JSON list of C-alpha atoms in Angstrom, two decimals:
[
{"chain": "A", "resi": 1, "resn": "UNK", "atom": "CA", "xyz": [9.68, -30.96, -8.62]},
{"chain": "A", "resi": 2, "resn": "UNK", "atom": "CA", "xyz": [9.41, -26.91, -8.03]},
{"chain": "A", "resi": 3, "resn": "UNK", "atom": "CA", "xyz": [6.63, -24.79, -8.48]},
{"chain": "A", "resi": 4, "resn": "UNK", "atom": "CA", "xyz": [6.90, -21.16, -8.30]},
{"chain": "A", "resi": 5, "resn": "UNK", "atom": "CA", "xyz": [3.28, -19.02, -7.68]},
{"chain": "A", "resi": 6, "resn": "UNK", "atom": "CA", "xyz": [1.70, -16.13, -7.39]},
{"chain": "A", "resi": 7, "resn": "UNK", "atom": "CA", "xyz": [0.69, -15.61, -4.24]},
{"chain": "A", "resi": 8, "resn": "UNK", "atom": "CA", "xyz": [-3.32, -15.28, -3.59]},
{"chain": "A", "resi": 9, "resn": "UNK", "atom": "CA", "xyz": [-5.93, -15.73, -1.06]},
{"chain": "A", "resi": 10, "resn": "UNK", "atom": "CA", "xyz": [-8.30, -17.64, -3.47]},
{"chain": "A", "resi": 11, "resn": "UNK", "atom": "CA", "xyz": [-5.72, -20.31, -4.66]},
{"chain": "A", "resi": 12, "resn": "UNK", "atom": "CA", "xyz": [-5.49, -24.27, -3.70]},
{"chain": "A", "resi": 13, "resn": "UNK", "atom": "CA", "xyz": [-2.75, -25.19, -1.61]},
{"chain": "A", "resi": 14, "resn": "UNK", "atom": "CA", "xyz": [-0.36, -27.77, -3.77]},
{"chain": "A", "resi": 15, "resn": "UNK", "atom": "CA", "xyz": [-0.74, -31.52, -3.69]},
{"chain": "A", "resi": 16, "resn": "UNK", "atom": "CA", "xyz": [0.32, -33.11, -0.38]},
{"chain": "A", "resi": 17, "resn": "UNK", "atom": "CA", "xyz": [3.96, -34.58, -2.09]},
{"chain": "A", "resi": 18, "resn": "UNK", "atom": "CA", "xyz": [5.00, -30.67, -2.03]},
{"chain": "A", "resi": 19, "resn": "UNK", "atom": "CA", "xyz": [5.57, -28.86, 1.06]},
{"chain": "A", "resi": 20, "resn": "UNK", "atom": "CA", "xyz": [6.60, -25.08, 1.23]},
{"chain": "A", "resi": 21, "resn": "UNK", "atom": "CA", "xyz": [10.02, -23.89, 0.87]},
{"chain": "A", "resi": 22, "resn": "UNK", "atom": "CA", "xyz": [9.79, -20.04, 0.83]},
{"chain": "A", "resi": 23, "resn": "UNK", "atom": "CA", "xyz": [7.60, -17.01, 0.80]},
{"chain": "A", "resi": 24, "resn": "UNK", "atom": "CA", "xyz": [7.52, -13.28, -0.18]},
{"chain": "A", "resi": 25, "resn": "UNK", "atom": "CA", "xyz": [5.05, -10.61, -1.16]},
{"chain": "A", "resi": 26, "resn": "UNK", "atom": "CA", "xyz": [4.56, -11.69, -4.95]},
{"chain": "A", "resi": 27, "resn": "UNK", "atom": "CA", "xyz": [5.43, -15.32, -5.15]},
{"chain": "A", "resi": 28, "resn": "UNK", "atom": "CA", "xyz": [5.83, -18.89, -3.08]},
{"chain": "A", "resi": 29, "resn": "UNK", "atom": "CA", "xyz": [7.98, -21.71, -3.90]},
{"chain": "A", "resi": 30, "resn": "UNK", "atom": "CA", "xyz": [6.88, -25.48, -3.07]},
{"chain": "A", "resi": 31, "resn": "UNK", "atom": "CA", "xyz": [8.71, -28.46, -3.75]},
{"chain": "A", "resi": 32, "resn": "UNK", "atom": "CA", "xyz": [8.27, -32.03, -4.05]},
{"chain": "A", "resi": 33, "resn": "UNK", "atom": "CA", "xyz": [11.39, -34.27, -2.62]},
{"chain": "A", "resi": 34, "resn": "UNK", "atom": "CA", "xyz": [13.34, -36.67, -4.56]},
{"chain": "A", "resi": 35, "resn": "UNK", "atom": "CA", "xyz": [11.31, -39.43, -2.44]},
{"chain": "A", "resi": 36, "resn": "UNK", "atom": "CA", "xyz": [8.07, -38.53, -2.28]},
{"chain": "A", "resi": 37, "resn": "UNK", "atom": "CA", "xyz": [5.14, -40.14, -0.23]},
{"chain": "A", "resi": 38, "resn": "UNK", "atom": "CA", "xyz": [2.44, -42.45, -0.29]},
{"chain": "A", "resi": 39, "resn": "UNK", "atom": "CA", "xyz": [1.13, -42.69, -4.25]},
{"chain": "A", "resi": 40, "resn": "UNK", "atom": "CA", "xyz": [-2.00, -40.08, -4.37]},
{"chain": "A", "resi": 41, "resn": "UNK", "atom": "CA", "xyz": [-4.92, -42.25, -5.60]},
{"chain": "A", "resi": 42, "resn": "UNK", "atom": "CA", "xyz": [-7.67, -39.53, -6.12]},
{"chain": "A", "resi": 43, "resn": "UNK", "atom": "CA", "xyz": [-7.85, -36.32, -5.84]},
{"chain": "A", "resi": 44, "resn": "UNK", "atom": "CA", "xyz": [-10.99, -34.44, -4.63]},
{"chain": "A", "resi": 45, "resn": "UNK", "atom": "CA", "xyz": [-10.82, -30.40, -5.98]},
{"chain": "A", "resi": 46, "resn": "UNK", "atom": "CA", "xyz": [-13.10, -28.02, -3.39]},
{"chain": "A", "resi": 47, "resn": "UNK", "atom": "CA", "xyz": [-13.87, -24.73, -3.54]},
{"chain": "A", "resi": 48, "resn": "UNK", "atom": "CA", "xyz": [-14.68, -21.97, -6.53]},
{"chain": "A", "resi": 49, "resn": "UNK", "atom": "CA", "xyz": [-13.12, -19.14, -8.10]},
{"chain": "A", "resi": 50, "resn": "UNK", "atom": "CA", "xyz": [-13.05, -16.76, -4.79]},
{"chain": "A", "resi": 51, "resn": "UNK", "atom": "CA", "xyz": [-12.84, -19.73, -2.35]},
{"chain": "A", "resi": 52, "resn": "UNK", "atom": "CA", "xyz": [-10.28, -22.21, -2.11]},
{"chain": "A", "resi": 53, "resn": "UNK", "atom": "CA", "xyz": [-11.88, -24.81, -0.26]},
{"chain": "A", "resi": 54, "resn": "UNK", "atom": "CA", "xyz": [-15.12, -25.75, 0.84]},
{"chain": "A", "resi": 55, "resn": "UNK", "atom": "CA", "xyz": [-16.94, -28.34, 2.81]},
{"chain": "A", "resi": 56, "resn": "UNK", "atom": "CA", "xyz": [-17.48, -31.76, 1.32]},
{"chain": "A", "resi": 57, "resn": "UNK", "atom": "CA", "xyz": [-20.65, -34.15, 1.91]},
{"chain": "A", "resi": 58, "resn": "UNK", "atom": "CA", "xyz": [-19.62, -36.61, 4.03]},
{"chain": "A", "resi": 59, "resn": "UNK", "atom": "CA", "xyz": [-20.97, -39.32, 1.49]},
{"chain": "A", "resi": 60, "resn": "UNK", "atom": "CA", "xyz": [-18.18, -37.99, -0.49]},
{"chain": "A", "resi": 61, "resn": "UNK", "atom": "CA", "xyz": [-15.39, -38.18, 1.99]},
{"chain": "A", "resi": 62, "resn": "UNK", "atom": "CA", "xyz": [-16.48, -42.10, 2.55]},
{"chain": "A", "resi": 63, "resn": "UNK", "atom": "CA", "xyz": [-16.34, -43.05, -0.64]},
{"chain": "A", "resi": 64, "resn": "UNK", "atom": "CA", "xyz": [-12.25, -41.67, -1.22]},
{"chain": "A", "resi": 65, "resn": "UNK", "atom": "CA", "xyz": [-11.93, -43.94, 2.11]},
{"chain": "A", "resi": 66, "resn": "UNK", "atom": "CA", "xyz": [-13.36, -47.17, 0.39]},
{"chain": "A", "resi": 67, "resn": "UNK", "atom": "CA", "xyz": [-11.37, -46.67, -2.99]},
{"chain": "A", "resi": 68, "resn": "UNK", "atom": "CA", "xyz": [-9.39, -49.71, -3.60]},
{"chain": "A", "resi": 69, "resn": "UNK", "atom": "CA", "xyz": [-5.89, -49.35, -1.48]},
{"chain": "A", "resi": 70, "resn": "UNK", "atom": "CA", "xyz": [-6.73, -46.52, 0.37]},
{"chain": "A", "resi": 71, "resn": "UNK", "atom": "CA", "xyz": [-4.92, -45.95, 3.61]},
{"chain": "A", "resi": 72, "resn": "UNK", "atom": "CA", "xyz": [-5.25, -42.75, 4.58]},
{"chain": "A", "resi": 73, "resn": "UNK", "atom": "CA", "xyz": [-6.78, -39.35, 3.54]},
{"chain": "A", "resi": 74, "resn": "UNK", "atom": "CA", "xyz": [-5.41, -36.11, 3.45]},
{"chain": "A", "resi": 75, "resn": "UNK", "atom": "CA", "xyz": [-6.81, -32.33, 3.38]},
{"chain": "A", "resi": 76, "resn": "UNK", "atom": "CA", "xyz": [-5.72, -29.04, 4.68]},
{"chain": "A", "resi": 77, "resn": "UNK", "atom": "CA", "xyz": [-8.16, -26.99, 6.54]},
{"chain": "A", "resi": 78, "resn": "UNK", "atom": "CA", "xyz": [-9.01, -24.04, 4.73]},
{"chain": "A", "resi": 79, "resn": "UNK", "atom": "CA", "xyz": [-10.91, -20.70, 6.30]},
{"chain": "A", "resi": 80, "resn": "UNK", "atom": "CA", "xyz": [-13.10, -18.85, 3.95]},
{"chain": "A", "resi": 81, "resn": "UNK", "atom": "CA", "xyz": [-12.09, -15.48, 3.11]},
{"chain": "A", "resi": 82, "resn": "UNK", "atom": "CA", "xyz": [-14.45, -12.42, 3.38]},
{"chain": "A", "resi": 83, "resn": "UNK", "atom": "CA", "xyz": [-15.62, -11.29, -0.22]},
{"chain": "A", "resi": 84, "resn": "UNK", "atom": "CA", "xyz": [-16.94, -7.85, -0.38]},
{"chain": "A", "resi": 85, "resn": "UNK", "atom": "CA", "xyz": [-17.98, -6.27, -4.02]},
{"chain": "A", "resi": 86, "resn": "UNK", "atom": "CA", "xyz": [-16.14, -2.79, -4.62]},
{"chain": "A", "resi": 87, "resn": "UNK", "atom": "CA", "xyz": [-18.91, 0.27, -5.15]},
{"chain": "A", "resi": 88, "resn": "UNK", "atom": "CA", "xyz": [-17.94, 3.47, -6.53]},
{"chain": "A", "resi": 89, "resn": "UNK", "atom": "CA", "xyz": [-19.14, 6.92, -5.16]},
{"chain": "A", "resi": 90, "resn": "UNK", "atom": "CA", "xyz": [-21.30, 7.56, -8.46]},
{"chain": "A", "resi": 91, "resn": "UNK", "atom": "CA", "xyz": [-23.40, 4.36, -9.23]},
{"chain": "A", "resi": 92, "resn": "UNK", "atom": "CA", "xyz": [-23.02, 0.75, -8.62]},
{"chain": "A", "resi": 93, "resn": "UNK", "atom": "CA", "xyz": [-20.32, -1.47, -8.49]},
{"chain": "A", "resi": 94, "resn": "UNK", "atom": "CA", "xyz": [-19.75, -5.39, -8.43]},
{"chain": "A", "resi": 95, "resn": "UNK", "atom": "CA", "xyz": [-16.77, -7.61, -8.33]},
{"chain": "A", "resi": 96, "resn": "UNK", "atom": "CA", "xyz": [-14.55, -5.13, -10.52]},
{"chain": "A", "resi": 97, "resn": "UNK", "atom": "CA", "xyz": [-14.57, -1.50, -11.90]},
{"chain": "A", "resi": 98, "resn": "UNK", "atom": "CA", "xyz": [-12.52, 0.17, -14.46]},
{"chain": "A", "resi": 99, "resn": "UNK", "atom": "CA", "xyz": [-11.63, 3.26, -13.34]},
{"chain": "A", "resi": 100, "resn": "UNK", "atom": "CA", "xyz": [-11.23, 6.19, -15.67]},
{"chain": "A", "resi": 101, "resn": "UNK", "atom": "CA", "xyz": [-10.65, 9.03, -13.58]},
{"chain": "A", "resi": 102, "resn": "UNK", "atom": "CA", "xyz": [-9.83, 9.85, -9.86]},
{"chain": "A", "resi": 103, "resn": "UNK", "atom": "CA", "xyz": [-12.55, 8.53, -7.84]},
{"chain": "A", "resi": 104, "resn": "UNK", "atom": "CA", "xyz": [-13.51, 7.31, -4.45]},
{"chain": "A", "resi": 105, "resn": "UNK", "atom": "CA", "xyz": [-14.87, 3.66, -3.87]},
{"chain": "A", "resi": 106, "resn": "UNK", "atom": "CA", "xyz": [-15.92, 1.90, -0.99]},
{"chain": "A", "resi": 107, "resn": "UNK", "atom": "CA", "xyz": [-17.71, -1.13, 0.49]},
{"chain": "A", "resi": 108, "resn": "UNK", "atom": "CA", "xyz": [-18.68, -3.06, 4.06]},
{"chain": "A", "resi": 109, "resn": "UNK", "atom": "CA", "xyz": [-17.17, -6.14, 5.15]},
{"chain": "A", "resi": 110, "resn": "UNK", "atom": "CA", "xyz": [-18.44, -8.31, 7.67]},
{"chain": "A", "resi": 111, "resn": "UNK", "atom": "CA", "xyz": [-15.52, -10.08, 9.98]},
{"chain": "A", "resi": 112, "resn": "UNK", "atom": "CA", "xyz": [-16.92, -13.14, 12.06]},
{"chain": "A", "resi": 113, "resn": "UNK", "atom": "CA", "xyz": [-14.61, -13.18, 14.72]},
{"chain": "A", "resi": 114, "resn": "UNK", "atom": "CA", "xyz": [-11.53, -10.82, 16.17]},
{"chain": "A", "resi": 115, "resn": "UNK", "atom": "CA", "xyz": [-8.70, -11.95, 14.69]},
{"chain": "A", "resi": 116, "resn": "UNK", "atom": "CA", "xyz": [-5.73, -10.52, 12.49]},
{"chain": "A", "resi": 117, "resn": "UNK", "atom": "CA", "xyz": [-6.64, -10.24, 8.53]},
{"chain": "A", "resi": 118, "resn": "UNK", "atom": "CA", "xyz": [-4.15, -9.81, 5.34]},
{"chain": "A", "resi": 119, "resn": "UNK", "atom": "CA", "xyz": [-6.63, -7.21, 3.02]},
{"chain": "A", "resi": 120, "resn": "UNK", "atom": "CA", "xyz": [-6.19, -8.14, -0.98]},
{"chain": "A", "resi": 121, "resn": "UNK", "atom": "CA", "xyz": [-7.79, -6.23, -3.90]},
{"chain": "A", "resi": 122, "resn": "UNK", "atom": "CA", "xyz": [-8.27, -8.08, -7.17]},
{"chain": "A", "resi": 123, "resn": "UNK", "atom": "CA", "xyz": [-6.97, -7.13, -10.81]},
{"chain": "A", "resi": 124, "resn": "UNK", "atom": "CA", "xyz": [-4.56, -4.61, -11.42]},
{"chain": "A", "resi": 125, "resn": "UNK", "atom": "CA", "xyz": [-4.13, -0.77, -10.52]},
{"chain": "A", "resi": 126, "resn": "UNK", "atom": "CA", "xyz": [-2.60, 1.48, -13.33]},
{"chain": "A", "resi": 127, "resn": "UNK", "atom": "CA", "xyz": [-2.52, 4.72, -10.28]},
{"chain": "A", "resi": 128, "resn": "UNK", "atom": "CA", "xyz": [-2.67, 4.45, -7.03]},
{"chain": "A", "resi": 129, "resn": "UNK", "atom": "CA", "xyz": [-4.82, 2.80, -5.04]},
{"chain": "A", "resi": 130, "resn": "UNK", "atom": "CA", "xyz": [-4.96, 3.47, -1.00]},
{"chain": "A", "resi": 131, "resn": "UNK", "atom": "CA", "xyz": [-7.37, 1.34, 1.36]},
{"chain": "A", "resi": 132, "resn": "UNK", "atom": "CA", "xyz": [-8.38, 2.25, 4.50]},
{"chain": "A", "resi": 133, "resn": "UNK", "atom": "CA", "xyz": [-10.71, 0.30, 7.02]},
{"chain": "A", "resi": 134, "resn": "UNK", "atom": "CA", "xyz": [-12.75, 2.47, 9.52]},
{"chain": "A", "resi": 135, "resn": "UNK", "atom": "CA", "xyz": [-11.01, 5.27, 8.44]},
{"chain": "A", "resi": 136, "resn": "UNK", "atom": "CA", "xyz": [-7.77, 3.96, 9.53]},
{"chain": "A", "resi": 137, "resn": "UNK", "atom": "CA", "xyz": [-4.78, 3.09, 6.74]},
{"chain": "A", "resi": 138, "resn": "UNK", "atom": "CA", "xyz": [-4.37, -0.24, 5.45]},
{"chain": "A", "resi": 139, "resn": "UNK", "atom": "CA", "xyz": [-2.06, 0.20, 2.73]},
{"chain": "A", "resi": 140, "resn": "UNK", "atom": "CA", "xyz": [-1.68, 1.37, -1.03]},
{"chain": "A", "resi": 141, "resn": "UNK", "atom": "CA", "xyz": [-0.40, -0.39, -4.37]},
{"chain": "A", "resi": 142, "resn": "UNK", "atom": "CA", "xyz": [0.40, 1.85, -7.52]},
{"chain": "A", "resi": 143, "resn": "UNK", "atom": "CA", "xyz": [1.73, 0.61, -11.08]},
{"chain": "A", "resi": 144, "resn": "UNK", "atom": "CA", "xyz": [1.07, -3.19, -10.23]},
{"chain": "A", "resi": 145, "resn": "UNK", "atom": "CA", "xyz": [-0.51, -4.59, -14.00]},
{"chain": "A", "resi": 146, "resn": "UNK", "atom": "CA", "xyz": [-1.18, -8.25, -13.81]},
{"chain": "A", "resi": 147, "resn": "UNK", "atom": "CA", "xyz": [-2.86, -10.77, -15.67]},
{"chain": "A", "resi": 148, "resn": "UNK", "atom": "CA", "xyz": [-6.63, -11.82, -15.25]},
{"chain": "A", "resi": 149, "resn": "UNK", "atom": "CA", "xyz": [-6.73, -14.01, -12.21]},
{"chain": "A", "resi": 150, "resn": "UNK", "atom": "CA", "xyz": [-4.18, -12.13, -10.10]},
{"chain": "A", "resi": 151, "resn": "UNK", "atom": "CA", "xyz": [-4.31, -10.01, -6.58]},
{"chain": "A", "resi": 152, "resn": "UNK", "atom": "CA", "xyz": [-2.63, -6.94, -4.87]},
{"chain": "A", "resi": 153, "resn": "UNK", "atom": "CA", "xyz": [-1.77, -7.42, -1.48]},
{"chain": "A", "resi": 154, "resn": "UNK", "atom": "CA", "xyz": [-2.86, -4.37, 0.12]},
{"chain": "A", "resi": 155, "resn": "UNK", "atom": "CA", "xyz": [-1.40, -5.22, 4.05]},
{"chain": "A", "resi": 156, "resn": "UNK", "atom": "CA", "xyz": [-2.43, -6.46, 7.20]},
{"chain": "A", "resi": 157, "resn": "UNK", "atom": "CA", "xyz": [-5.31, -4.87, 9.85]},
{"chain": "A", "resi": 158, "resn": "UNK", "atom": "CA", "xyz": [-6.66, -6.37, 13.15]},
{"chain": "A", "resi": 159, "resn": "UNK", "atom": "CA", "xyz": [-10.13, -6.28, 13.20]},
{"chain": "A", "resi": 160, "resn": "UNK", "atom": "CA", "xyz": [-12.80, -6.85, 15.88]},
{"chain": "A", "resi": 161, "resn": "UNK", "atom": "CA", "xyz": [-15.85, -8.98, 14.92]},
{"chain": "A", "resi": 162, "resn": "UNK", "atom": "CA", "xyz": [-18.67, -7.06, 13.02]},
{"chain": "A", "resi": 163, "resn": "UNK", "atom": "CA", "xyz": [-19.25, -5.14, 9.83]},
{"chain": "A", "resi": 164, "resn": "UNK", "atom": "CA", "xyz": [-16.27, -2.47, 8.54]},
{"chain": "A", "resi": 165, "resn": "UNK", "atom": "CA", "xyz": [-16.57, -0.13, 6.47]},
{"chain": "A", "resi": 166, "resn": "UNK", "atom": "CA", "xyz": [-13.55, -0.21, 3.32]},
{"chain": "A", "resi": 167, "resn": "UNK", "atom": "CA", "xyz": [-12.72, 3.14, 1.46]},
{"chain": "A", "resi": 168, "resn": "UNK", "atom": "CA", "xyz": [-10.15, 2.58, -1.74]},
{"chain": "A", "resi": 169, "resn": "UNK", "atom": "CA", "xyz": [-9.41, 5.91, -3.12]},
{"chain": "A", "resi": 170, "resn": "UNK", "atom": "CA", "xyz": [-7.96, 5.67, -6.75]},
{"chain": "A", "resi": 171, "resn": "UNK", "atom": "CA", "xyz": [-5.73, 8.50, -8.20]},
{"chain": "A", "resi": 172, "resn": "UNK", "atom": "CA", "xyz": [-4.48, 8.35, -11.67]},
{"chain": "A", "resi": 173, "resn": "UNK", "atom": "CA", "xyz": [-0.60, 10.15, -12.01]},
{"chain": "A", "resi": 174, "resn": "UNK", "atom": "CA", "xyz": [-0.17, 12.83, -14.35]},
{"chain": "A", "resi": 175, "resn": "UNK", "atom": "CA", "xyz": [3.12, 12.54, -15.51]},
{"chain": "A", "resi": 176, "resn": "UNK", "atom": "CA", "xyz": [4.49, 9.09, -14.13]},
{"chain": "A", "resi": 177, "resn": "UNK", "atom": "CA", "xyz": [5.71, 7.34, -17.51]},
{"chain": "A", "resi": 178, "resn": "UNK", "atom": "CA", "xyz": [3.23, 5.22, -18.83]},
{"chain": "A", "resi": 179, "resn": "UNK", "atom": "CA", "xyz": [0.30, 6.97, -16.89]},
{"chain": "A", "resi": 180, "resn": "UNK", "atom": "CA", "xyz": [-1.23, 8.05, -19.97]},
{"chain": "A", "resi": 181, "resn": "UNK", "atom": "CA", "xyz": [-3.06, 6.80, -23.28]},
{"chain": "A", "resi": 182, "resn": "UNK", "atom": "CA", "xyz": [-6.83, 4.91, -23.51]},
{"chain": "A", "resi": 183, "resn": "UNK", "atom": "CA", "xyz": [-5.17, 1.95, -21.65]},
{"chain": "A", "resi": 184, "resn": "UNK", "atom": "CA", "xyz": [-5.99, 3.31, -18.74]},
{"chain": "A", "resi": 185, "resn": "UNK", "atom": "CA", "xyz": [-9.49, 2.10, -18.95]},
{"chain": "A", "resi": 186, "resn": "UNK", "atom": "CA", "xyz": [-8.63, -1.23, -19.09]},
{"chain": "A", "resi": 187, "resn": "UNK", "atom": "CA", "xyz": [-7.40, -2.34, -15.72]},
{"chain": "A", "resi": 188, "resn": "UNK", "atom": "CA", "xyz": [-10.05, -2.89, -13.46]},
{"chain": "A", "resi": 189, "resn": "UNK", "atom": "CA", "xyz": [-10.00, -4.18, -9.65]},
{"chain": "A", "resi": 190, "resn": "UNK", "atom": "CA", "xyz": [-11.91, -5.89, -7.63]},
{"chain": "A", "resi": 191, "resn": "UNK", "atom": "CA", "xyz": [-13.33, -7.43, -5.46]},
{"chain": "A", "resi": 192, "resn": "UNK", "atom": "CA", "xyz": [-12.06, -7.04, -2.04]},
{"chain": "A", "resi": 193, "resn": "UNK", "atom": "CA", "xyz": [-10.54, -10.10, -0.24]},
{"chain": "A", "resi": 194, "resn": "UNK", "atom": "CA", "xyz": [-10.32, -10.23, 3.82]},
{"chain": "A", "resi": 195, "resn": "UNK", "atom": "CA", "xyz": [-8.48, -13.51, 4.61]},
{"chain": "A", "resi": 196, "resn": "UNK", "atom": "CA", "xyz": [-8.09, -14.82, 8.06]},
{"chain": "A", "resi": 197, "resn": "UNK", "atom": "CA", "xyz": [-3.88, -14.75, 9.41]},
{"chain": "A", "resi": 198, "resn": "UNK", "atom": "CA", "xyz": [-2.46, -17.14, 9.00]},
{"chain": "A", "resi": 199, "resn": "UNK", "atom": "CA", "xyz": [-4.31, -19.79, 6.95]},
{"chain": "A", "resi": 200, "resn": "UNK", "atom": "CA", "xyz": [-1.41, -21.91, 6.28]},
{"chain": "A", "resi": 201, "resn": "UNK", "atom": "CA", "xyz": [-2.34, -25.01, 8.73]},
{"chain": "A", "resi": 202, "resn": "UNK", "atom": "CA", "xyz": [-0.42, -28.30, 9.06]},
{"chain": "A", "resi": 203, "resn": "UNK", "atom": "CA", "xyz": [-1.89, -31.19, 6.58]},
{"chain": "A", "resi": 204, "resn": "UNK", "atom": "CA", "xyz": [-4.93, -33.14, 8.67]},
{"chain": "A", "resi": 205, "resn": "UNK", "atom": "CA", "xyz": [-3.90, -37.09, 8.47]},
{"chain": "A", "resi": 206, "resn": "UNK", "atom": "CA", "xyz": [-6.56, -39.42, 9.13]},
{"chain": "A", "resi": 207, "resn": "UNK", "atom": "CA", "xyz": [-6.06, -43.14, 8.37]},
{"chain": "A", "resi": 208, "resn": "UNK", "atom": "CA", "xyz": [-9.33, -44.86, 5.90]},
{"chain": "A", "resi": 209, "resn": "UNK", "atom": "CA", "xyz": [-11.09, -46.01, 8.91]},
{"chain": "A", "resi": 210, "resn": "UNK", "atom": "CA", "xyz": [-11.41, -43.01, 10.43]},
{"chain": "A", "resi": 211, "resn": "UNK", "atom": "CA", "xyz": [-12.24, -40.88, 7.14]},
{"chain": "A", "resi": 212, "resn": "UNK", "atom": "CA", "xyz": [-15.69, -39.74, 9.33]},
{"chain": "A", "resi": 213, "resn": "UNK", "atom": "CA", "xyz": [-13.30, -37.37, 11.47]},
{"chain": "A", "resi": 214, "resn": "UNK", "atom": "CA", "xyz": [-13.13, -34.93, 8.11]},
{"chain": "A", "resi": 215, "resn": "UNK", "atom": "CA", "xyz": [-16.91, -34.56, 8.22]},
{"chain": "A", "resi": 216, "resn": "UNK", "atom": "CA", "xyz": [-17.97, -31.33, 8.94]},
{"chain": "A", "resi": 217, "resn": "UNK", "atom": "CA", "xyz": [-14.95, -29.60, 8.16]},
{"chain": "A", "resi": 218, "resn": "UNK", "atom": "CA", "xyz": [-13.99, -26.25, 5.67]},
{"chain": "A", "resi": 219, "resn": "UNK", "atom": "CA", "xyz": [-10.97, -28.08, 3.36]},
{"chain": "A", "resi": 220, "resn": "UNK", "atom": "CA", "xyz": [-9.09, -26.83, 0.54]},
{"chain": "A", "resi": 221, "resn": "UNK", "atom": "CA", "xyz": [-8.98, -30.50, -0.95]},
{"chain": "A", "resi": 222, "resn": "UNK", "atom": "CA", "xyz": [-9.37, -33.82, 0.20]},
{"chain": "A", "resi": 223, "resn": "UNK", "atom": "CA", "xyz": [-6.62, -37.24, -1.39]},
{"chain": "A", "resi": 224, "resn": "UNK", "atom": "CA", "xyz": [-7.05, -40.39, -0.50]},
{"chain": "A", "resi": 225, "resn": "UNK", "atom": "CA", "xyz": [-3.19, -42.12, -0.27]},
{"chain": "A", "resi": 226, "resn": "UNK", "atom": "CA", "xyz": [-1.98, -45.33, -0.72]}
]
């Protein structure tokens, strides 16, 4: 009935029967209740690996509306983060680096509209790592190791519509414990992650015949309900 996860800008929202019961900085908690709601008869999975959702043919969305027993369809709306690669001062960079030293990285990020925007890195950071947009500070993360798969939250910036420039400045400590040894070349981070505040919208509901409604449309996922 619970699930407990890490919180991320690139994850699926949870299947409709769960609905969200709390929220901090690490983790959320959804449940499902005792009685749950109409019996999910498919299942349509959107999105990739740095995008939750994305936008379905409409051929698709049909064809969940004429399953056998279908009455209605349901699909959050989803906005597409910004992905930006992280560059280092000295050479090239990509979706991750593995810093070995002090250094200075930095990339652009294009916003598409004003609007308020929660500022993620990927992987881990063994020192610290402070982010700053336009020169102005965003917000730092030091001795955060996760698994493969996870994300910092770095903090929240208004920006205006256009490109920004990012600076992350990594500094390795000298004589925190644990701060030393080889290991330190295997954390990377990366990418960068700008996602739009808040994304959290209320379920769309649209009964079978009127499945067409969810054409044209950015979802996480799409089910089709009994």
């Amino acid at each position: 009935r619970t699930l407990v996860l890490r919180t991320s800008p690139v994850e699926s929202r949870p299947p409709s029967v769960y609905h969200l019961i709390w929220s901090g900085r690490y983790y959320q908690v959804w449940q499902r209740a005792p009685t749950a709601g109409g019996t999910i008869i498919d299942h349509l999975g959107l999105g990739d690996a740095l995008h939750a959702g994305s936008m379905p043919s409409c051929s698709t969305i049909l064809g969940l509306a004429r399953l056998r027993g279908v009455h209605e369809l349901v699909a959050p709306p989803r906005s597409q983060p910004i992905i930006a690669p992280v560059i280092p001062s000295e050479g090239n960079g990509g979706d991750q680096v593995f810093p070995t030293h002090a250094a200075a990285y930095a990339t652009t990020a294009t916003v598409p509209r004003a609007g308020s925007y929660e500022v993620w890195l990927g992987g881990s950071s063994k020192g610290r790592l402070a982010v700053s947009i336009d020169g102005h500070a965003v917000g730092a993360v030091h001795d955060q190791l996760q698994n493969s798969g996870q994300w910092m939250q770095i903090g929240r910036v208004q920006l205006a519509p256009g490109a920004h420039s990012v600076t992350m400045r990594y500094t390795i400590p000298l004589l925190d414990p644990g701060s030393g040894g080889s290991s330190v070349q295997t954390f990377p981070f990366g990418p960068l992650v700008l996602e739009p505040v808040p994304d959290l919208h209320p379920l769309l509901q649209v009964s079978a015949t009127n499945a067409q409604s969810l054409c044209g449309k950015t979802l996480d996922w799409v089910e089709a309900l009994a």
